[in-house]
Tab-separated table of C-alpha atoms and ligand atoms in Angstrom:
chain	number	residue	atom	x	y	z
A	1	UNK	CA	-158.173	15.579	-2.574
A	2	UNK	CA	-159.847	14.423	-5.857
A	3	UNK	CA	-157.769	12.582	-8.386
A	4	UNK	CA	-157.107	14.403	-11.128
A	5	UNK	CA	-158.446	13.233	-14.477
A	6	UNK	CA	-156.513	11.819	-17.443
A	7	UNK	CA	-158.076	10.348	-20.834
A	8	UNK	CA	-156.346	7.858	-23.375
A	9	UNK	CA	-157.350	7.635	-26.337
A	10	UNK	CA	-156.520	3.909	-26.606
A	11	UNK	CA	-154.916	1.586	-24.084
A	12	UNK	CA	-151.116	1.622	-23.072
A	13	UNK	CA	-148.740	-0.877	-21.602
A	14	UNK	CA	-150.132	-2.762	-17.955
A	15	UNK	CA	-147.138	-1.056	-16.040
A	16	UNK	CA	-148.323	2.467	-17.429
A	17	UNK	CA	-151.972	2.182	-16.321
A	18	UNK	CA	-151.286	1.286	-12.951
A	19	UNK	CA	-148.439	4.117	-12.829
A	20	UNK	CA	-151.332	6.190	-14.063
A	21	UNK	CA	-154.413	5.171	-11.738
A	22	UNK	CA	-152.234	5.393	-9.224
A	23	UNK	CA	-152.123	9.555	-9.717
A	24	UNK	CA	-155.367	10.023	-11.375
A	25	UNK	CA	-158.538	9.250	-12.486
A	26	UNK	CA	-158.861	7.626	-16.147
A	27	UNK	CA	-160.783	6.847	-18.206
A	28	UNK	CA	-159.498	4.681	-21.678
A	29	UNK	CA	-161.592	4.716	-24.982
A	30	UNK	CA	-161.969	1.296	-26.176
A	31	UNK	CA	-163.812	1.479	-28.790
A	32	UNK	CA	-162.925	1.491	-32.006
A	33	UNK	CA	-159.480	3.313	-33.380
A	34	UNK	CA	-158.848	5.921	-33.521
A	35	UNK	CA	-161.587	7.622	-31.574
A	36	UNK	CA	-164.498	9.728	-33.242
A	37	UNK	CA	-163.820	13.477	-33.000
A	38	UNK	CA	-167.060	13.881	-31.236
A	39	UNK	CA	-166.408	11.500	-28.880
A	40	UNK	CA	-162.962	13.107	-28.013
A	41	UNK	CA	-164.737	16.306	-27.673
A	42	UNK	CA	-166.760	14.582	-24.994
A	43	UNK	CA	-164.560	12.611	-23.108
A	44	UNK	CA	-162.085	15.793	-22.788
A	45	UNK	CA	-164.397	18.353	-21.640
A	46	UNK	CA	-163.255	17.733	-17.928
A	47	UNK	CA	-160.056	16.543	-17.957
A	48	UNK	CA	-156.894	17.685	-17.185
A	49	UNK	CA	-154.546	15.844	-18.783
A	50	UNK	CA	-154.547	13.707	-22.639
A	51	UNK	CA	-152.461	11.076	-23.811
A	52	UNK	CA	-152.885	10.787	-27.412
A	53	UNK	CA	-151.801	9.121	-30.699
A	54	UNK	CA	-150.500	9.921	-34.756
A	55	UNK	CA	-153.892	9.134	-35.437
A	56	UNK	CA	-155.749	11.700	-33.320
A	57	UNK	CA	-156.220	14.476	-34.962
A	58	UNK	CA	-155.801	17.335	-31.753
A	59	UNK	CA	-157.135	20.690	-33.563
A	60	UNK	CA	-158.017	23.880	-32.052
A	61	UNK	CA	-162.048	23.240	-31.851
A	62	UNK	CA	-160.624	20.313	-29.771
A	63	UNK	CA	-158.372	22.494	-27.713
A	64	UNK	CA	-161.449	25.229	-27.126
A	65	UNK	CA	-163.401	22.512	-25.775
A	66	UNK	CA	-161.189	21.088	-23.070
A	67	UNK	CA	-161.318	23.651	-20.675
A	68	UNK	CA	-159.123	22.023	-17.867
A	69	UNK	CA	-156.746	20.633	-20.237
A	70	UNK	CA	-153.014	21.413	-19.355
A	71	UNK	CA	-151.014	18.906	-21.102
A	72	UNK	CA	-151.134	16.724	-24.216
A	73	UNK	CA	-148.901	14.078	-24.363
A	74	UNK	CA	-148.641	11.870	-27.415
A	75	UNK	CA	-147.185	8.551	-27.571
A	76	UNK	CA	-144.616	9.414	-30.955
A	77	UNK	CA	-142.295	11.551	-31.671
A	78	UNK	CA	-144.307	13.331	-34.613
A	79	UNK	CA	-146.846	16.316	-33.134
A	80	UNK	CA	-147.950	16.892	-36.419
A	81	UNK	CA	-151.381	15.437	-35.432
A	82	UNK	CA	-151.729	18.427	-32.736
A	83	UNK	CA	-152.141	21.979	-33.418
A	84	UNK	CA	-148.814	23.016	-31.227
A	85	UNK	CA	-149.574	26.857	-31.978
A	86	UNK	CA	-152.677	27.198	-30.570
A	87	UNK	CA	-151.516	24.795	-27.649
A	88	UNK	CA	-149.172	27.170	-26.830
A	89	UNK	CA	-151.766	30.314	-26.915
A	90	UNK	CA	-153.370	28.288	-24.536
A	91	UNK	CA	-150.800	27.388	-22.390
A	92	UNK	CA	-151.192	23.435	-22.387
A	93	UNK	CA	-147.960	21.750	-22.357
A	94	UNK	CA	-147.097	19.198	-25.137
A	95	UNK	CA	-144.960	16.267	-24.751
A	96	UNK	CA	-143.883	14.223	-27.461
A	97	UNK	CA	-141.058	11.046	-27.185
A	98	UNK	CA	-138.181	11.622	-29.520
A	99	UNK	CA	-134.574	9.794	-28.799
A	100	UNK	CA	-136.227	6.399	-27.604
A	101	UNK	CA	-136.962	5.623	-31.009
A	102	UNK	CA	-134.605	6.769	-32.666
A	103	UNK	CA	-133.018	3.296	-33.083
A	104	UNK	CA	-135.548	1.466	-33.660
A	105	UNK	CA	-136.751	4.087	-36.870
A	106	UNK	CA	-133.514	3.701	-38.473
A	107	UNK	CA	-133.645	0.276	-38.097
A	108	UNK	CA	-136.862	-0.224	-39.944
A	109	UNK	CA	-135.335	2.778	-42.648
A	110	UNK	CA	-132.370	0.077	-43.650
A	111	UNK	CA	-134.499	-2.578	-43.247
A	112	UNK	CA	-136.710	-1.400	-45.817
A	113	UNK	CA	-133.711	-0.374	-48.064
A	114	UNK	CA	-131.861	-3.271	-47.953
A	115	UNK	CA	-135.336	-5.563	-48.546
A	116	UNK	CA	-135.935	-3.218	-51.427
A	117	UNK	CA	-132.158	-3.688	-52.873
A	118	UNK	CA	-131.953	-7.467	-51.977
A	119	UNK	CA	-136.025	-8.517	-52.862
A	120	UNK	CA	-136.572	-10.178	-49.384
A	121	UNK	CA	-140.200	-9.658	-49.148
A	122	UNK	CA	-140.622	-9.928	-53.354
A	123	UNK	CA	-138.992	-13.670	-52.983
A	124	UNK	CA	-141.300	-14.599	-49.986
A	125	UNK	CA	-144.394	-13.919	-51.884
A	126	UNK	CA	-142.507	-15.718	-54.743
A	127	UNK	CA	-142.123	-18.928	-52.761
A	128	UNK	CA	-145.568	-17.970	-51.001
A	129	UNK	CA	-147.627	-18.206	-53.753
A	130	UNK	CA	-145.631	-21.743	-55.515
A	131	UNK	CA	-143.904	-19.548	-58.128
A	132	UNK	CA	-140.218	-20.397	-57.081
A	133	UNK	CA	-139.435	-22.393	-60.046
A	134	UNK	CA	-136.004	-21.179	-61.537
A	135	UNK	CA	-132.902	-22.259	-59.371
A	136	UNK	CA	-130.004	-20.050	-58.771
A	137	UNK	CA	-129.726	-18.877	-62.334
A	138	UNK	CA	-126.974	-16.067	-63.547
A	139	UNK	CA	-129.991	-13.579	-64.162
A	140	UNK	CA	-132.463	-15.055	-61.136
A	141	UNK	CA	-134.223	-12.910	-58.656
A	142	UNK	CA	-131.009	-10.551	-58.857
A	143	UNK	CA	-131.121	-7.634	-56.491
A	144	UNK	CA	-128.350	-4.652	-55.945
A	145	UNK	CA	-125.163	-4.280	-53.992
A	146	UNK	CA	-125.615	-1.378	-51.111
A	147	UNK	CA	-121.822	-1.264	-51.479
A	148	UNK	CA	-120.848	1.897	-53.430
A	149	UNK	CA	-124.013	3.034	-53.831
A	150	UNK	CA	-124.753	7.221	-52.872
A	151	UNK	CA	-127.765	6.950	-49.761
A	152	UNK	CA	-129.258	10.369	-49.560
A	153	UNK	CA	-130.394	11.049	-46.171
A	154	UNK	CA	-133.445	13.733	-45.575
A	155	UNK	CA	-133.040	15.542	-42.490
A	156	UNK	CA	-129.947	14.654	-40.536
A	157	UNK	CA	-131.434	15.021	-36.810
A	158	UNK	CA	-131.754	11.798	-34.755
A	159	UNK	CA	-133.083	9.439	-37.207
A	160	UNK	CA	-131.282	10.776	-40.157
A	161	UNK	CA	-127.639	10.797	-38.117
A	162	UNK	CA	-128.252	6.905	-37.012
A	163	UNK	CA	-129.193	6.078	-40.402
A	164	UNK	CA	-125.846	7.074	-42.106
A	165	UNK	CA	-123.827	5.136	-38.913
A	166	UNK	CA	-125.793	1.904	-39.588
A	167	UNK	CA	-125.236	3.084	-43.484
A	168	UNK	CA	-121.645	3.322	-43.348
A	169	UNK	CA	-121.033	0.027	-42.514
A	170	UNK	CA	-122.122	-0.994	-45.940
A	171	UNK	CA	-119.626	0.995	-47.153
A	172	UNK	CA	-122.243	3.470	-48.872
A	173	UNK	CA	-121.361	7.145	-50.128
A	174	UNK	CA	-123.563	9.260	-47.717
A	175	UNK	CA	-124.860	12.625	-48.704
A	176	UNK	CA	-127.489	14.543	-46.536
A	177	UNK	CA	-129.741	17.903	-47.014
A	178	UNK	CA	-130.998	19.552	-43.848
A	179	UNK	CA	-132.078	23.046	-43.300
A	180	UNK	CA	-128.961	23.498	-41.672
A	181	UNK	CA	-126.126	21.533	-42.004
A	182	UNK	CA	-124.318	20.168	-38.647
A	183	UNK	CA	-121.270	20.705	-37.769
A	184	UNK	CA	-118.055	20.108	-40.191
A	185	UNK	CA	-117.068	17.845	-36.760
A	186	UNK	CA	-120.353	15.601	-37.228
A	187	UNK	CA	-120.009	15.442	-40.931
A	188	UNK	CA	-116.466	13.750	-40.084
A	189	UNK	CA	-117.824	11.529	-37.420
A	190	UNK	CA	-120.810	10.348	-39.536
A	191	UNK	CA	-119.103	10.261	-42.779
A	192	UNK	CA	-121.834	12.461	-44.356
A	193	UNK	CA	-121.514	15.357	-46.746
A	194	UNK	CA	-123.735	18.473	-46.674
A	195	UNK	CA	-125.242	19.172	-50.294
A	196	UNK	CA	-128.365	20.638	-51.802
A	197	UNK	CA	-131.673	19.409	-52.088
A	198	UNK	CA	-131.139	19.589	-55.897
A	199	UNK	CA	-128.105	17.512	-55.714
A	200	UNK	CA	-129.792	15.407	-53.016
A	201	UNK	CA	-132.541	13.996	-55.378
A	202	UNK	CA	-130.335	14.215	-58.388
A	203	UNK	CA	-127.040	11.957	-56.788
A	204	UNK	CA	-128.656	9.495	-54.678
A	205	UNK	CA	-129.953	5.668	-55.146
A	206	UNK	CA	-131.520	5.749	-51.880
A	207	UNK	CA	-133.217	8.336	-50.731
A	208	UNK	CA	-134.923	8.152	-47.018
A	209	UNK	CA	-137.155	11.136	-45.603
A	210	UNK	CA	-136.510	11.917	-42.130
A	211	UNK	CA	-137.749	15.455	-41.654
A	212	UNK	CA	-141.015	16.484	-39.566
A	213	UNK	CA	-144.310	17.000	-41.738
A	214	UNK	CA	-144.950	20.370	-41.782
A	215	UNK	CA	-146.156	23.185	-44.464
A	216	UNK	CA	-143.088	22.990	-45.817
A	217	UNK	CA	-142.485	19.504	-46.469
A	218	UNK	CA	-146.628	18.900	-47.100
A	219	UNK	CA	-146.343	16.870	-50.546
A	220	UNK	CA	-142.754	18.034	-50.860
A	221	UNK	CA	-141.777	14.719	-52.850
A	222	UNK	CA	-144.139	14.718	-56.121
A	223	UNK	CA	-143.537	14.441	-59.839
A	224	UNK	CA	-141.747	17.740	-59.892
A	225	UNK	CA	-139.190	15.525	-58.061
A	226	UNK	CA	-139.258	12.388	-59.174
A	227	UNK	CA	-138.868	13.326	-62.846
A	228	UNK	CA	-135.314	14.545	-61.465
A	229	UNK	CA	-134.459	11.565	-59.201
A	230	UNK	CA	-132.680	8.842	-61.034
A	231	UNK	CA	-134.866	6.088	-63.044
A	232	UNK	CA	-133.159	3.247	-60.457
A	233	UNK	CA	-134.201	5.363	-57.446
A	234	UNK	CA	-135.564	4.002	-54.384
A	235	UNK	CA	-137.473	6.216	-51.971
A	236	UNK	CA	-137.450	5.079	-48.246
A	237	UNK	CA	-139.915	6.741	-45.567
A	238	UNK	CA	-140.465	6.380	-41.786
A	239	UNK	CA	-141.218	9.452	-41.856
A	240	UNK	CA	-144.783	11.062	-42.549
A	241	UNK	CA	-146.850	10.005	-45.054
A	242	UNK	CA	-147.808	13.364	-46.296
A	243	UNK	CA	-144.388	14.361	-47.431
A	244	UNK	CA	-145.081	12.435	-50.673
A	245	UNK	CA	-147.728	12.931	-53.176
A	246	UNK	CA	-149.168	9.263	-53.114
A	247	UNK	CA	-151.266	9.435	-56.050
A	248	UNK	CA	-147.594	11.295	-58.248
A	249	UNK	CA	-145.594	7.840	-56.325
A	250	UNK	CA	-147.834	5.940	-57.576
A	251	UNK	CA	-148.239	7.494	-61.275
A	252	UNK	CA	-143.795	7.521	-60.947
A	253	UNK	CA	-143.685	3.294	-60.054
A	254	UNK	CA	-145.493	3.096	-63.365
A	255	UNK	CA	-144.335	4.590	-65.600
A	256	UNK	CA	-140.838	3.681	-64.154
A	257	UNK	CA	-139.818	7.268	-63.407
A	258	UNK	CA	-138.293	5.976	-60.192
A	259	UNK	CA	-136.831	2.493	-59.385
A	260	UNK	CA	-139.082	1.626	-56.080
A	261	UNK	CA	-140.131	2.636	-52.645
A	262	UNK	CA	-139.857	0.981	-49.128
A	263	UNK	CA	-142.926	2.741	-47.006
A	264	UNK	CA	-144.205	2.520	-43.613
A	265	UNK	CA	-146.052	5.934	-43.439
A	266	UNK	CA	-149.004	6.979	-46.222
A	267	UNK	CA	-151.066	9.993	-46.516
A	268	UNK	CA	-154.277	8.311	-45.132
A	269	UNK	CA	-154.018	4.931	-42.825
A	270	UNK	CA	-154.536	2.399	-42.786
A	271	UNK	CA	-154.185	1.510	-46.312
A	272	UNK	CA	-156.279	-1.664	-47.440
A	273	UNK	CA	-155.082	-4.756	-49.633
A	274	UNK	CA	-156.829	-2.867	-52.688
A	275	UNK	CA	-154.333	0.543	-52.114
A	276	UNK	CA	-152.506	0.725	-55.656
A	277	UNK	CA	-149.441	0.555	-54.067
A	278	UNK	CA	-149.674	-2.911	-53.430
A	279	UNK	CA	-150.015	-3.694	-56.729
A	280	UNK	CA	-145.840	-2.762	-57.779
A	281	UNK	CA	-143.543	-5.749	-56.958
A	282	UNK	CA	-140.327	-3.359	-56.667
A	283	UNK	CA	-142.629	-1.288	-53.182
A	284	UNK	CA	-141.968	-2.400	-49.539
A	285	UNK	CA	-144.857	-1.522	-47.268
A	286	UNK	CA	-144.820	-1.743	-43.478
A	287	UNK	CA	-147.908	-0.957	-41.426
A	288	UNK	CA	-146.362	1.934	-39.512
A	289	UNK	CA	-143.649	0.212	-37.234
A	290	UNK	CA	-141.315	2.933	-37.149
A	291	UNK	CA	-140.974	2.557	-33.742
A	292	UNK	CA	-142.476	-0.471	-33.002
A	293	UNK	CA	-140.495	-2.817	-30.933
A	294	UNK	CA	-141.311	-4.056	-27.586
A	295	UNK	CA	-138.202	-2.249	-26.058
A	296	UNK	CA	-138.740	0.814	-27.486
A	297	UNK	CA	-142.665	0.965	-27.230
A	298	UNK	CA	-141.987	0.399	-23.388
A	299	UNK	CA	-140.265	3.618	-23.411
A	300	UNK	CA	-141.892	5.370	-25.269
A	301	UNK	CA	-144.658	4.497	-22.663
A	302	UNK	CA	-142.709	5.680	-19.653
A	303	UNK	CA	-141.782	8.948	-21.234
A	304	UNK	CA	-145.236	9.842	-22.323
A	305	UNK	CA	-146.317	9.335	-18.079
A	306	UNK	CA	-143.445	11.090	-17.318
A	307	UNK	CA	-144.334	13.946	-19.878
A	308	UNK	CA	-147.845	13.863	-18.785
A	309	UNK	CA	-146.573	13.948	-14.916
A	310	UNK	CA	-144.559	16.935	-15.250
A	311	UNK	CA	-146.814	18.533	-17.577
A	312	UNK	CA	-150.133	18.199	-15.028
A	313	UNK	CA	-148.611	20.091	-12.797
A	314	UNK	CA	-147.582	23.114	-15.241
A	315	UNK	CA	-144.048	21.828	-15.308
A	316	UNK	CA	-142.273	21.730	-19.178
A	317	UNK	CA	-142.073	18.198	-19.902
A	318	UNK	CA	-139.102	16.243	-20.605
A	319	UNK	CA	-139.302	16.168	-24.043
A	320	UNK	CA	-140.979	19.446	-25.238
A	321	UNK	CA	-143.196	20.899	-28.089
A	322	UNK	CA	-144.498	24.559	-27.782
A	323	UNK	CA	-145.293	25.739	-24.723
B	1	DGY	C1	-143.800	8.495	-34.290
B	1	DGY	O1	-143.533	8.229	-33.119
B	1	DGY	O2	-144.167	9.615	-34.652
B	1	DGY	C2	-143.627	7.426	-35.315
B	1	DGY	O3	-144.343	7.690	-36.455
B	1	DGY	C3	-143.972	6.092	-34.786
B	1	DGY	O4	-143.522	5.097	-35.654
């Protein structure tokens, strides 16, 4: 029987491949990232199954074209890159990697906050560039305490729950704003408390996004916003960078509406050395690592197979989106 065929839009791990030849025909794009949309159109015309990226952009002209297609499965958590609705009119299974990363995102989220608060990165580019000329004065390269300071988490799901564990042991006030809050059990256990956005923006020194990007939270965080967060603010996301309006962040930093920001997600990306951002001393920028260490971008690896596996044969993948 012929193999059936599978395209990547970019290369995975060496185990993955040869998991995946093993099943199926496939072809990888190589060239350069991420793949033209009229190439994609191409290369899926036949196929039957799609492993995908964040950066490719999986729209419903796409999903008319690939008329064998039954299963999309991206290597992230976020599906906000594929056009779930009309995957689902279609009947193509989605698969998508949540829980794998989940460590390794809030991680990066406190990593960020506590650079931010301490000026890690600001005092290697000090030293960097031969500018490390005061020693250990009273008012030197001061940074802030975590301790007793309100974090205001963004969507308490996986990300947002491991976040205020790893929080808590700096002995931070956690408050949270979901679209539902959790159980009064989980609020105990976490050490969270349920209040509203308002209050959210209003209360906290930290605040770090992790909700989906959707039509809802498109450009949710603008000026509207920061004018009510507090001047010392700091603004932490792993999330999507479409949730904030980059152009209102960046008007905010300067005119010191809001204390700082610790980013690894931006509307368009890859940002270049000239993006404004990277002009503000008090803004942490990471080059979308959410989930980028080697543990967890093996797993994330064996989940998408797995995903696409189940999902090739018209079975519901493990982790789910749509149909
Ligand atoms: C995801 O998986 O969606 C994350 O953005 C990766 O860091």
């Amino acid at each position: 029987m012929e193999k059936k065929q599978v395209f990547l839009t970019r290369t995975l791990h060496n185990f993955a491949l040869k998991e995946l030849k093993k099943r199926y025909k496939i072809e990888i794009h190589s060239g350069k990232i991420p793949i033209s949309k009229t190439k994609l159109q191409v290369k899926i015309q036949n196929v039957e199954g799609l492993i995908c990226f964040p950066y490719d952009k999986i729209d419903r002209n796409l999903i008319d074209n690939a008329k064998n297609l039954k299963v999309i499965s991206t290597y992230s958590v976020g599906f906000d890159h594929i056009d779930i609705e009309y995957a689902k009119i279609k009947k193509i299974r989605v698969g998508h990697t949540p829980e794998v990363l989940t460590n390794a995102t809030a991680d990066l989220a406190i990593s960020l906050m506590l650079d931010i608060l301490r000026r890690v990165s600001e005092g290697d580019r000090i030293i960097r560039s031969g500018k490390w000329l005061k020693i250990y004065g009273a008012y030197d390269y001061v940074g802030t305490d975590p301790q007793g300071k309100t974090l205001g988490i963004f969507g308490l799901g996986r990300i947002g729950s491991t976040l205020a564990k790893r929080a808590k042991s700096f002995d931070m006030k956690i408050i949270y704003h979901s679209r539902n809050p959790v159980s009064k059990n989980k609020e105990k256990k976490l050490g969270v408390k349920y209040v509203s956005f308002k209050k959210l923006i209003t209360q906290s020194d930290i605040i770090s996004i992790h909700v989906p990007h959707t039509k809802e939270t498109n450009q949710l965080f603008n000026m509207k916003i920061f004018k009510k967060m507090k001047k010392t603010a700091i603004l932490i996301n792993t999330a999507r960078g479409k949730i904030i309006n980059e152009k209102d962040l960046i008007i905010a930093l300067n005119k010191k509406i809001i204390g700082g920001a610790g980013l690894d997600v931006y509307e368009l990306e890859p940002i270049n050395k000239k993006h404004p951002l990277t002009k503000f001393e008090n803004v942490i920028l990471a080059p979308h690592v959410g989930s980028s260490t080697k543990e967890t971008r093996k797993k994330m690896a064996e989940i998408t197979i797995k995903n696409l596996n189940l999902g090739i044969n018209g079975k519901k993948p493990i982790y789910s989106v749509g149909y």
